C-alpha angles and dihedrals in degrees: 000000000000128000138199092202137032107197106208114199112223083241087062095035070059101056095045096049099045091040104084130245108328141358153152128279136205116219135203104199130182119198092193093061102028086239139139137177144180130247104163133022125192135214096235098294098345117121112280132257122230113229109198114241106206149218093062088225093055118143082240093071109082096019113117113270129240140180138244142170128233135215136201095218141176107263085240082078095059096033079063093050092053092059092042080052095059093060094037091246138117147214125277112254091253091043079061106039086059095070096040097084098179145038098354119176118218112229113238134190078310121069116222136200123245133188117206121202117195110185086177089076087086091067139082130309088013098063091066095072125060082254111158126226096224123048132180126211144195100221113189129146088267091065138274125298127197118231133189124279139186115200105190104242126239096257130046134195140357087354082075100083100037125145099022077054136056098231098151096054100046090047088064098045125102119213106174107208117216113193120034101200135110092304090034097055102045090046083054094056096046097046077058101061089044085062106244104171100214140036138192113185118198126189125113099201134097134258100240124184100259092059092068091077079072118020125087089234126082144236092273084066092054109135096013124125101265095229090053089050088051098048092043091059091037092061096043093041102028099018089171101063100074112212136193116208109214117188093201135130104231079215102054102033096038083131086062098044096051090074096045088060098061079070099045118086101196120004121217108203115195099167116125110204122092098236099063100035084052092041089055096039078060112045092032090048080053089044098054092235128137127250147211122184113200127195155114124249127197104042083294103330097120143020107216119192115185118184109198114197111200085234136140099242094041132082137233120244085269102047083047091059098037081056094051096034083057089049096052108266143146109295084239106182102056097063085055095070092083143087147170125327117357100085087209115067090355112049121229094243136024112178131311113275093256093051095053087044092057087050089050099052089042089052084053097043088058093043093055088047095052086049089052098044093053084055094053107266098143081194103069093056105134126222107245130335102260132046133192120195121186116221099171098004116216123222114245105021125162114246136291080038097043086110113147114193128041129268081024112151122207119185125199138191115244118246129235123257117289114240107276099006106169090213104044094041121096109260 
């Protein structure tokens, strides 16, 4: 069985480098996939130590199994490797045996894999040069090749990016996500690479089958509750970010969603009917708490994204259309009122599935800088309130949709509260 890449646990990388100077391996391998990994290590002839290879579903897992050996060698070894790298070449079998200075094991008619650690590369002149502790090696009687590797790292996951990223701040911050529909799943994906630490997913309807043209889940997930589909990926593929999957209507259990807003710091709201986007504009407006409104008009002309700040000097939804609607624009709402498959009251197509994906991380991407600035971070200022994007632009179009190329972003600023707006005045 051959392999391209050996994947090394930190648990194993531990063992190696805490197990003198040479020992045995136990290898997974799998032909199909060119790929090998580790799952125990030895001290020279001692009994080996399992390292665990996670996730339990890994491709590993059932692969065949294999064995190696392992050397504590000089980095020259590995700065040589480096140059040898370049030309797609290796070292002769002797050229490798000289660095190895215990415990080597002669090739035979059968080649081996070897894994080389070099805890000198940490040292001058060596850390200078991008030279890795851990290498992995193809050993055979024509000479030693070096082959990919891939160590995991220390640290996993959205630690990562601290401090060029606020990850504290966004893990204790709370979005609740109304809508979990093509818009909706793939906001909520990418609020969870952003980091945001909680989630509470609204939306009382079912995933059909004729949704999975659009959404960001797959067939397996087919007649469950959409916010159950979504929370159950979130927590195998972003387990950091915690979600709570609410199969509620944002219309009929108002009354439950008004205390779950004194805990959410911004709302994204990707549903498309009129109702609920007028219903949110609404209780999040009384809450104090920020708002962005995410979706496409036009049958997928536009993406529209619309943030609405409970503030004195800024409108409601409705105060926002009936703007536009004075000044000559698109009767918006309307249009909204639609969905898949009737023709009549739900239109036949929305939007491609791309197209409503881009909407939806752009949608996430506003709601997690009007967390952060709220938090302080003079960065994430936007550049207006609403934003039109033309997917698949229409000719004649009244502003602020008058775009006239694809993938074309138009920002504008809010407007103030209309006279005698039930929303926007004080209760």
């Amino acid at each position: 069985m051959t392999a391209d890449m050996i994947l090394i646990s930190q648990e194993a990388a531990q063992l190696i480098k805490t197990s003198g100077l040479w020992g045995h391996l136990s290898l997974r391998i799998s032909e199909p996939d060119a790929l090998a990994g580790v799952i125990s290590v030895s001290e020279q002839q001692k009994v080996m130590r399992p390292a665990a290879l996670e996730p339990r579903n890994h491709v590993l897992r059932c692969a065949g199994t294999g064995s190696g050996v392992w050397y504590r060698v000089g980095p020259e070894l590995h700065g040589a490797a480096l140059l040898v790298s370049v030309r797609s070449s290796g070292l002769t079998l002797e050229g490798f045996r000289g660095h190895v200075p215990s415990g080597f094991k002669t090739p035979g008619a059968m080649a081996y894999y070897a894994l080389t650690y070099a805890p000198g590369v940490h040292d001058p002149p060596y850390n200078e040069g991008q030279i890795p502790e851990l290498m992995a090696w193809h050993v055979s009687a024509d000479g030693a090749w070096p082959i990919s590797t891939q160590v995991e790292p220390q640290t996993l996951g959205l630690s990562q990016f601290a401090p060029s990223w606020p990850v504290a701040e966004l893990s204790e911050s709370t979005v609740m996500l109304v809508g979990g529909g093509s818009i909706g799943g793939a906001a909520a994906h990418a609020l969870a690479l952003y980091g945001v630490g909680n989630l509470l997913l609204v939306d009382p309807d079912r995933l059909g089958w004729h949704n999975l043209v659009r959404h960001v889940t797959s067939s397996r997930h087919v007649g469950r509750y959409k916010v159950d589909a979504l929370a159950d990926e979130l927590a195998q593929i972003r387990s950091e970010t915690r979600t709570e999957a609410l199969r509620l209507d944002v219309v009929v259990d108002a009354d439950r969603i008004r205390p779950l807003l004194r805990r959410t710091h911004v709302v994204l709201c990707a549903a498309d009917g009129i109702a609920p986007r007028r219903v949110v504009s609404h209780l999040a407006r009384r809450a104090g708490i920020d708002t962005v409104l995410a979706c496409v008009l036009q049958d997928g002309a536009f993406g529209e994204i619309l943030r609405l700040r409970p503030w004195a000097d800024r409108g409601c939804l409705v105060c926002e259309r009936e703007t536009l609607a004075t000044a000559g624009g698109m009767d918006i709402e309307p249009s909204l009122d639609a969905g898949y498959g009737t023709g009549t009251r739900h239109r036949p197509m929305t939007a491609v599935g791309g197209d409503l994906h881009l909407v939806g991380q752009l949608a996430a991407k506003v709601a997690v800088a009007t967390v952060l600035e709220r938090r302080g971070q003079a960065d994430q200022r936007l550049p207006g309130e609403h934003t039109v994007w033309a997917l698949r632009p229409q000719p004649g179009a009244a502003p602020p949709f008058d775009l006239s190329r694809s993938g074309e972003l138009r920002w504008s600023p809010a407007h103030p509260p209309r006279p005698g707006c039930p929303t926007c005045q004080a209760p």
